[in-house]
Amino acid sequence: MTTKLTDDVHWISSCHPDEEYHMHMSEYLIQGEDGTVLVDSGSSHYRDEIIEEIDRLTDGTGPDVVLLTHSTLPHTENVPAFEAKWGEIKTIAATGRYPEIVGLPNAEARQLNRPVEFAGRPLTCIHPLLTDVTVSQWAYDHESGVLFTAEAFGHYHDPGNCELTTAEIDGGVSADHIDDFYLDKLPFIDYLDREKLGNAFEMLFETLDVTYVAPIHGNPVSGEDIDRYVADVLEALEPPEGA
Amino acid sequence: MPQEVSKPKYRELSDGLYWTQECLPLGTLSELERFDLERWVEPDEDVHGCQNAYLFSDERNLLFDTLTQPNSEHVVELIDELLDGDDLDYLAISHPEANHAGNTFTILEAYPDATLLVPGEAAGYGSGHSAEHELYHIAAETPADVDQVPNEIRYVEPGDSIDLGTHTVEFEAPLFPDHSFTLWMSERTTNTLFTVDWMGFLHQNSNCVKTASELDRDVAVEQVFRFHALAFPWMRFGDTDAIERAVDDVRERFDPDVIAPAHGMVMTEDLDAYLDRFLEAVTALSREGERSNMESKLEYILRPPEVDQ
Ligand SMILES: [Zn+2]
Ligand SMILES: [Zn+2]
């Protein structure tokens, strides 16, 4: 359940099965200069296997920093279990104020829009271009070029494609899996102006050199697939014919 | 000055309907120059965000949302005081986000006979997708074995109603949701629409727990703009025509006499004017997402790290 995305970014994933397809619940572990940064904490459904995997990857020391992309569940709910296992962990909430009201009384508030070093690794947190709840953030890892996102850039997948990046999936990610995910998770898509959003995505990927878009609920999207993927996302936001 | 979530304040809105409010002091905001701040806040005034929960004290009692964990002790005290020793029959949750549902577990423990009403099928992926555990585990201090909760749990959907005696509440599909689980609620006798995250706005420290028409000054578009910019980041990329149609839908389909939001002041008069103010705010917000604005913003946001230079 762990895949090496780049030299020092590991993708840890569990699969939430439905009748037809799966949904990823992923975390990413970054090996920094002075320790490890875990992006998201995963779902309590998979708590034991997540802890076991991180324990293995960190030689029993646990992560030095937990960086949350979403201060809402199920993205945060393993933090207390991690601390019970490995002791106090510096935790960064996906909110700039009052982390205690999102249930994270010991977390630090985030800082946006400039690189901050976590375990010696510079990461920039930005406000997502597309997200559900406001207490969320995207994070860009300057060294690996991985952009971590949460609800946006998610998609379902077929059984069997659980541990593949989009480049490794035969025929790429199915547009239906993107479409279904957006319909389920982003209840406001009918109100979006696709052109505006498309322009913003375009600018984002022109500005940043992204090797992978690493979502919490989907296969990581490799750099060469991003354009097509964004086009599929925008397509998914198109209202159904005749509506 | 240390900034803390305030203890909950409350008032009775109408017979048996209580509004409870906790405030988040956000500072003076005077460093921000984007708008003419004088119009709604003086340089030395504190601006507040807030969380609201609403309690019906009737033949059967119902609480809508829970306030947040920093107030976990006070919230049970407050319910006890307002219900005058009566039991809580229903705890209804608008959506499983910690600032709305953070005290779910504390309240269920204090009222083991209360039925928990949670949005289930509102989530497109089905109620099986962790709806249950998300609500339980939202509390920082989750008991080790959540199966021990004696409370009955009922999933609710748009159209489900609960007869409280004098009042009847009904769950509604939200026209402006943020989270896929969100449900609005309406109440028939008072014709109140509980709009959860929508229609909130910031207030001045002199105006806590006052209805919009009792405030010591008019509500400015900027108060509404700032709140929605925060709560509905997608509105930057909103299609203003589609949003306007949804507001018309609210006016026609619900035609409420009272709008009771989760993060603003209760509106009891002139609702059309407040809906218009929202439309002005959303028009300003949608300009933020235009290419020229995003360009300068993204360049600033994503400028290369200084660490390597
Ligand atoms: Zn799978
Ligand atoms: Zn206040």
XYZ file of C-alpha atoms and ligand atoms in Angstrom:
554
model
C 0.000 0.000 0.000
C 3.008 2.299 -0.207
C 4.232 3.539 -3.569
C 7.311 5.650 -4.109
C 6.228 8.683 -6.124
C 9.608 10.408 -6.209
C 12.913 9.724 -4.450
C 11.639 11.035 -1.180
C 7.846 11.202 -1.425
C 5.923 8.076 -0.491
C 2.257 7.592 -1.307
C 0.454 5.603 1.385
C -3.059 4.604 0.438
C -6.035 2.650 1.658
C -9.024 1.885 -0.517
C -12.605 2.503 0.459
C -14.655 0.119 -1.657
C -18.175 0.771 -2.884
C -20.301 -1.626 -4.937
C -18.657 -0.691 -8.209
C -15.522 1.262 -7.533
C -13.001 2.296 -4.931
C -12.132 5.598 -3.353
C -8.628 6.328 -2.090
C -7.927 7.554 1.388
C -4.300 8.572 1.030
C -1.499 10.106 3.024
C 1.916 11.117 1.750
C 5.162 10.857 3.644
C 7.971 13.225 2.678
C 11.493 12.454 3.735
C 12.878 15.888 4.570
C 16.385 17.076 5.381
C 15.834 16.760 9.139
C 12.963 14.326 9.454
C 9.664 13.384 7.915
C 6.506 15.276 7.039
C 3.230 13.397 6.814
C 0.575 15.034 4.651
C -2.837 14.197 6.137
C -3.560 11.580 8.779
C -5.988 9.255 7.022
C -9.198 7.633 8.097
C -9.742 5.840 11.389
C -11.096 2.897 9.393
C -7.528 2.123 8.375
C -5.807 3.381 11.499
C -3.886 0.207 12.334
C -2.506 -0.355 8.857
C -1.572 3.313 8.474
C 0.290 3.346 11.762
C 2.070 0.130 10.882
C 3.134 1.484 7.496
C 4.386 4.813 8.826
C 6.182 3.037 11.621
C 7.981 0.923 9.022
C 8.821 3.881 6.781
C 10.169 5.962 9.667
C 12.049 3.167 11.448
C 9.717 3.339 14.397
C 10.090 7.038 15.099
C 6.852 8.281 13.502
C 6.507 11.509 11.503
C 8.053 14.725 12.808
C 5.356 16.937 11.320
C 1.753 16.265 10.300
C 0.510 18.743 7.720
C -3.251 18.590 7.252
C -4.865 19.486 3.950
C -8.331 19.523 5.463
C -9.259 20.385 9.010
C -12.263 18.183 8.754
C -12.813 14.504 9.066
C -11.768 12.002 7.899
C -8.546 13.846 7.174
C -7.600 14.564 10.767
C -8.962 11.831 12.910
C -5.791 9.786 13.409
C -3.730 12.599 14.900
C -4.508 11.619 18.522
C -3.656 7.972 17.775
C -0.344 9.008 16.207
C 0.561 10.983 19.295
C -0.394 8.055 21.519
C 1.987 5.873 19.489
C 4.947 8.190 18.852
C 4.568 11.069 21.313
C 3.862 14.701 20.572
C 3.916 15.613 16.855
C 3.998 19.125 15.441
C 0.638 19.375 13.646
C -0.308 22.101 11.179
C -4.036 22.737 10.859
C -5.644 23.769 7.582
C -6.905 26.937 9.184
C -5.306 30.283 9.929
C -7.218 30.969 13.133
C -8.616 29.056 16.078
C -7.497 25.483 15.355
C -9.341 24.513 18.551
C -12.729 25.077 16.952
C -11.981 22.469 14.313
C -11.122 19.970 17.024
C -7.335 20.433 16.962
C -6.528 22.264 20.212
C -2.803 21.446 20.009
C -2.261 22.176 16.331
C -0.539 25.242 14.921
C -2.393 27.555 12.564
C -1.127 27.479 8.980
C 0.738 30.204 7.163
C -0.199 30.700 3.561
C 1.591 31.867 0.431
C 5.225 31.527 1.386
C 7.581 28.608 1.844
C 7.796 27.333 5.401
C 10.323 24.699 6.398
C 8.933 21.563 7.986
C 11.585 19.049 9.035
C 13.991 21.053 6.870
C 11.737 20.801 3.835
C 10.303 23.976 2.290
C 6.584 23.676 1.570
C 4.191 26.413 0.527
C 0.577 26.147 1.615
C -1.953 27.898 -0.585
C -5.670 28.370 -0.472
C -7.198 25.789 -2.817
C -8.597 26.934 -6.127
C -11.360 24.403 -5.627
C -12.377 22.759 -2.377
C -15.426 21.944 -0.302
C -15.114 23.297 3.221
C -13.099 26.428 3.808
C -10.754 24.870 6.365
C -8.573 23.323 3.708
C -5.323 24.015 1.936
C -3.099 22.739 -0.820
C 0.618 22.302 -0.241
C 3.432 22.498 -2.791
C 6.651 20.659 -2.066
C 9.308 22.773 -3.785
C 11.961 20.058 -3.906
C 9.937 17.213 -5.402
C 7.451 19.364 -7.312
C 4.513 17.462 -5.814
C 1.326 19.490 -5.271
C -0.867 17.982 -2.537
C -4.576 18.641 -2.913
C -7.589 17.307 -1.072
C -11.139 17.156 -2.430
C -10.340 18.781 -5.761
C -8.433 16.454 -8.096
C -10.051 13.432 -6.508
C -11.629 10.624 -8.501
C -12.789 7.076 -7.973
C -10.925 4.133 -9.462
C -11.545 0.566 -10.593
C -10.461 -2.323 -8.412
C -7.009 -3.297 -9.623
C -5.855 0.274 -10.230
C -5.411 0.993 -6.550
C -1.675 1.559 -6.490
C -1.095 3.119 -9.894
C -0.390 6.675 -10.905
C -2.510 8.022 -13.742
C 0.338 7.388 -16.206
C 0.304 3.696 -15.272
C -3.460 3.219 -15.658
C -4.341 1.660 -18.970
C -6.095 4.417 -20.929
C -5.637 6.912 -18.092
C -8.216 7.907 -15.466
C -11.746 7.459 -16.716
C -13.603 10.740 -17.105
C -16.625 9.072 -15.479
C -14.666 8.436 -12.315
C -13.784 12.117 -12.153
C -17.327 13.148 -12.978
C -18.897 10.912 -10.319
C -16.478 12.068 -7.661
C -17.149 15.758 -8.310
C -20.898 15.193 -8.327
C -20.677 13.408 -4.994
C -18.193 15.599 -3.204
C -18.643 19.113 -4.541
C -22.341 19.859 -4.256
C -22.043 23.359 -5.722
C -20.631 22.546 -9.150
C -23.721 23.831 -10.961
C -22.826 27.346 -9.821
C -19.278 27.356 -11.153
C -18.087 29.391 -14.107
C -15.896 26.877 -15.921
C -13.987 29.415 -17.920
C -12.884 31.357 -14.882
C -11.890 28.237 -13.035
C -10.125 26.856 -16.104
C -8.072 30.044 -16.426
C -7.049 29.827 -12.796
C -5.958 26.197 -13.174
C -4.010 27.105 -16.284
C -2.203 29.889 -14.512
C -1.462 27.660 -11.562
C 0.238 25.024 -13.673
C 2.072 27.655 -15.723
C 3.456 29.158 -12.537
C 4.358 25.953 -10.725
C 6.500 23.149 -12.024
C 4.366 20.210 -10.893
C 5.680 16.646 -11.157
C 2.603 15.111 -9.570
C -0.728 16.360 -8.346
C -1.202 14.224 -5.266
C -4.828 14.087 -4.137
C -6.098 12.488 -0.966
C -8.974 10.763 -2.767
C -7.443 9.668 -6.056
C -4.487 8.258 -7.977
C -1.605 10.733 -8.181
C -1.712 12.578 -11.492
C 1.646 12.623 -13.253
C 2.917 15.867 -14.727
C 2.376 14.813 -18.336
C -1.277 13.954 -17.612
C -2.203 17.211 -15.902
C -3.511 19.063 -18.961
C -5.796 16.254 -19.973
C -6.860 15.711 -16.393
C -7.780 19.381 -15.893
C -9.763 19.236 -19.134
C -11.661 16.226 -17.765
C -12.325 18.071 -14.505
C -13.728 21.042 -16.396
C -15.786 18.664 -18.492
C -17.120 17.092 -15.285
C -18.273 20.525 -14.196
C -20.308 20.994 -17.359
C -24.033 20.800 -16.622
C -25.708 17.730 -18.149
C -27.171 18.154 -21.656
C -30.536 19.837 -21.672
C -30.292 21.125 -18.080
C -4.673 40.557 23.883
C -5.274 36.805 23.949
C -7.997 35.836 21.565
C -10.391 33.193 22.737
C -13.692 31.798 21.665
C -16.249 33.588 23.852
C -18.590 31.788 26.214
C -21.968 31.273 24.546
C -24.496 34.094 24.817
C -28.135 33.524 24.066
C -31.536 35.113 23.604
C -35.079 33.951 22.992
C -36.057 34.769 19.399
C -39.702 33.787 19.757
C -41.649 31.634 22.165
C -39.550 28.517 22.741
C -36.906 29.265 20.091
C -33.503 30.147 21.501
C -30.500 31.470 19.618
C -27.122 30.697 21.179
C -23.957 32.306 19.871
C -20.238 31.992 20.532
C -17.961 34.652 19.071
C -14.446 34.540 17.605
C -12.663 37.875 17.999
C -10.747 38.421 14.755
C -8.946 41.629 15.728
C -9.487 45.046 14.299
C -8.880 44.265 10.601
C -7.799 47.877 10.214
C -4.596 46.789 8.478
C -6.685 45.755 5.512
C -7.371 48.612 3.171
C -9.291 46.955 0.453
C -12.569 48.517 1.466
C -13.759 51.590 3.204
C -13.728 50.004 6.645
C -15.115 53.066 8.381
C -18.463 52.237 6.964
C -18.936 49.320 9.278
C -16.115 49.144 11.780
C -14.182 51.794 13.677
C -10.388 51.442 13.835
C -10.439 50.373 17.478
C -13.359 47.977 17.240
C -13.006 44.227 17.276
C -14.581 42.292 14.464
C -16.247 39.004 15.369
C -16.944 35.858 13.495
C -19.393 33.527 15.228
C -20.979 30.133 15.494
C -24.678 29.775 16.246
C -26.748 26.884 17.528
C -30.537 26.973 17.847
C -32.635 25.313 20.518
C -36.369 24.571 20.390
C -37.936 24.193 23.808
C -41.331 22.641 23.128
C -43.239 19.462 24.005
C -40.209 17.790 22.503
C -36.897 19.658 22.500
C -34.433 19.924 19.646
C -30.979 21.454 19.309
C -29.666 22.325 15.823
C -25.827 22.195 15.797
C -23.553 22.165 18.825
C -21.190 25.172 19.039
C -17.510 24.191 19.288
C -15.222 22.216 21.534
C -13.736 25.149 23.461
C -17.285 25.536 24.845
C -17.978 21.861 25.451
C -18.626 22.406 29.152
C -20.685 25.542 28.768
C -22.917 24.154 26.068
C -24.394 21.441 28.284
C -24.839 23.950 31.138
C -26.613 26.271 28.749
C -28.975 23.607 27.391
C -29.797 22.583 30.970
C -30.557 26.176 31.865
C -32.707 26.861 28.812
C -34.628 23.589 29.093
C -35.091 24.180 32.792
C -34.195 20.606 33.651
C -36.152 19.013 30.785
C -34.445 16.384 28.693
C -33.124 17.012 25.191
C -35.069 14.840 22.727
C -33.204 15.554 19.488
C -29.780 16.728 18.498
C -29.769 17.621 14.791
C -26.486 18.214 12.964
C -26.338 20.321 9.804
C -23.127 18.680 8.579
C -20.241 16.816 10.152
C -17.790 19.684 10.357
C -16.143 20.327 13.707
C -17.274 23.944 14.024
C -20.894 22.807 13.655
C -20.815 19.386 15.251
C -17.777 19.440 17.532
C -19.753 18.883 20.731
C -21.915 16.079 19.364
C -20.372 13.506 21.602
C -20.397 15.657 24.738
C -24.091 16.390 24.254
C -25.021 12.769 23.538
C -23.244 11.711 26.722
C -25.111 14.326 28.753
C -28.470 13.319 27.218
C -28.379 9.564 26.628
C -32.069 9.575 25.636
C -31.570 12.151 22.887
C -31.886 10.927 19.307
C -29.108 12.063 16.989
C -30.393 13.273 13.613
C -27.642 13.389 11.003
C -27.524 13.997 7.272
C -26.975 10.634 5.681
C -27.972 10.203 2.086
C -27.267 13.862 1.440
C -23.791 12.598 0.744
C -23.870 11.395 -2.814
C -21.569 8.545 -2.046
C -24.202 7.074 0.265
C -24.592 6.915 3.995
C -22.183 4.026 4.110
C -19.286 6.302 3.383
C -18.158 6.982 6.901
C -21.075 9.225 7.817
C -21.318 7.533 11.131
C -17.731 7.551 12.175
C -17.144 11.073 10.933
C -19.721 12.350 13.365
C -18.500 10.307 16.248
C -14.838 10.950 15.819
C -15.302 14.655 15.472
C -14.812 15.068 19.201
C -11.216 15.475 20.357
C -11.898 13.119 23.211
C -13.581 10.243 21.538
C -14.323 7.361 23.835
C -12.349 4.306 22.840
C -15.419 2.336 21.945
C -17.997 4.419 20.135
C -20.369 1.469 19.960
C -21.136 2.110 23.599
C -23.130 5.232 22.780
C -26.654 4.428 23.910
C -28.249 7.117 21.759
C -30.465 6.297 18.849
C -29.051 7.574 15.558
C -31.309 8.449 12.662
C -30.232 9.532 9.200
C -32.346 12.347 7.845
C -32.945 13.489 4.297
C -34.543 16.497 2.647
C -38.288 16.320 3.290
C -38.072 14.540 6.653
C -39.889 16.438 9.366
C -40.007 16.287 13.153
C -43.087 17.347 15.100
C -41.991 19.067 18.301
C -45.499 20.047 19.513
C -46.004 23.686 18.604
C -43.091 23.729 16.176
C -42.409 21.418 13.266
C -38.976 21.332 11.702
C -38.180 19.969 8.276
C -34.839 19.165 6.680
C -34.169 20.819 3.345
C -31.760 20.316 0.471
C -29.449 23.336 0.665
C -29.271 25.711 -2.278
C -25.831 26.914 -1.168
C -23.893 24.010 0.326
C -20.190 23.762 1.002
C -19.962 20.178 2.155
C -21.683 17.249 0.467
C -23.428 16.285 3.707
C -24.975 19.672 4.469
C -28.707 19.956 5.170
C -30.675 23.117 5.816
C -33.643 23.100 8.169
C -36.904 25.036 8.163
C -39.533 25.544 10.835
C -43.192 25.979 9.901
C -44.827 28.014 12.686
C -42.195 30.745 12.706
C -41.409 30.317 8.975
C -37.701 30.265 9.767
C -35.066 29.041 7.341
C -31.856 27.804 8.968
C -29.310 28.358 6.203
C -26.216 26.910 7.929
C -23.098 28.414 6.269
C -24.974 30.607 3.831
C -26.019 34.199 4.668
C -23.557 34.630 7.506
C -21.709 37.885 8.060
C -19.132 39.344 10.437
C -20.238 41.647 13.249
C -18.751 44.314 15.526
C -18.019 43.517 19.178
C -20.882 45.774 20.243
C -23.425 43.691 18.335
C -23.180 40.098 19.583
C -26.414 38.085 19.515
C -28.473 40.955 18.068
C -30.848 40.459 15.174
C -29.846 42.233 11.980
C -32.442 44.946 12.480
C -31.283 45.625 16.058
C -27.644 46.220 15.099
C -26.330 49.678 15.923
C -25.605 50.276 12.209
C -26.533 48.925 8.800
C -25.035 45.728 7.470
C -22.398 46.614 4.851
C -21.757 44.541 1.751
C -18.186 44.091 2.933
C -19.296 42.175 6.049
C -21.208 39.777 3.848
C -18.408 39.649 1.251
C -15.685 38.827 3.752
C -17.695 36.059 5.304
C -18.648 34.371 2.045
C -15.108 34.719 0.700
C -14.064 32.638 3.671
C -16.927 30.154 3.842
C -17.527 29.597 0.122
C -14.173 29.859 -1.647
C -15.829 28.552 -4.837
C -17.860 31.753 -5.151
C -14.732 33.395 -6.630
C -15.413 31.220 -9.656
C -19.159 31.491 -9.344
C -21.524 31.985 -12.238
C -23.466 34.973 -10.919
C -26.531 34.225 -13.063
C -26.822 30.730 -11.626
C -26.381 32.109 -8.118
C -29.036 34.743 -8.713
C -31.461 32.072 -9.901
C -30.846 30.114 -6.695
C -31.551 33.205 -4.600
C -34.812 33.662 -6.521
C -35.569 30.066 -5.688
C -35.077 30.823 -1.990
C -37.423 33.799 -2.266
C -40.104 31.818 -4.099
C -39.880 28.347 -2.694
C -39.117 29.114 0.954
C -40.193 32.745 1.211
C -38.992 32.797 4.838
C -39.965 35.323 7.497
C -36.772 34.639 9.418
C -33.326 33.611 8.168
C -31.197 32.041 10.872
C -27.607 31.405 9.694
C -24.897 29.485 11.523
C -22.269 32.246 11.267
C -24.103 35.549 11.288
C -26.975 37.436 12.810
C -30.582 36.329 12.629
C -32.559 38.327 10.059
C -36.182 38.972 10.960
C -37.178 41.946 8.782
C -36.465 43.166 5.274
C -35.134 39.803 4.150
C -35.164 40.858 0.524
C -32.677 43.604 1.302
C -30.276 41.114 2.914
C -30.610 38.739 -0.021
C -29.801 41.659 -2.324
C -26.760 42.460 -0.216
C -25.624 38.872 -0.610
C -25.938 39.213 -4.387
C -23.831 42.383 -4.312
C -21.238 40.572 -2.207
C -21.142 37.595 -4.540
C -20.743 39.846 -7.576
C -17.706 41.454 -5.917
C -16.450 38.013 -4.988
C -16.781 36.676 -8.509
C -14.590 39.555 -9.726
C -11.833 38.128 -7.502
C -11.753 35.047 -9.691
C -11.341 36.948 -12.954
C -8.164 36.362 -14.893
C -6.515 39.703 -14.161
C -7.145 39.410 -10.438
C -6.088 35.786 -10.214
C -2.946 36.510 -12.210
C -1.579 39.015 -9.751
C -2.767 36.890 -6.878
C -1.217 33.656 -8.119
C 2.056 35.339 -8.968
C 2.216 36.598 -5.447
C 1.098 33.337 -3.917
C 3.353 31.118 -5.947
C 6.476 33.175 -6.271
C 9.557 30.949 -6.106
C 10.895 30.112 -2.681
C 13.533 32.401 -1.290
C 15.110 29.500 0.549
C 17.216 28.426 -2.413
C 18.539 31.854 -3.302
Zn -8.709 0.510 -4.835
Zn -19.785 38.782 18.897
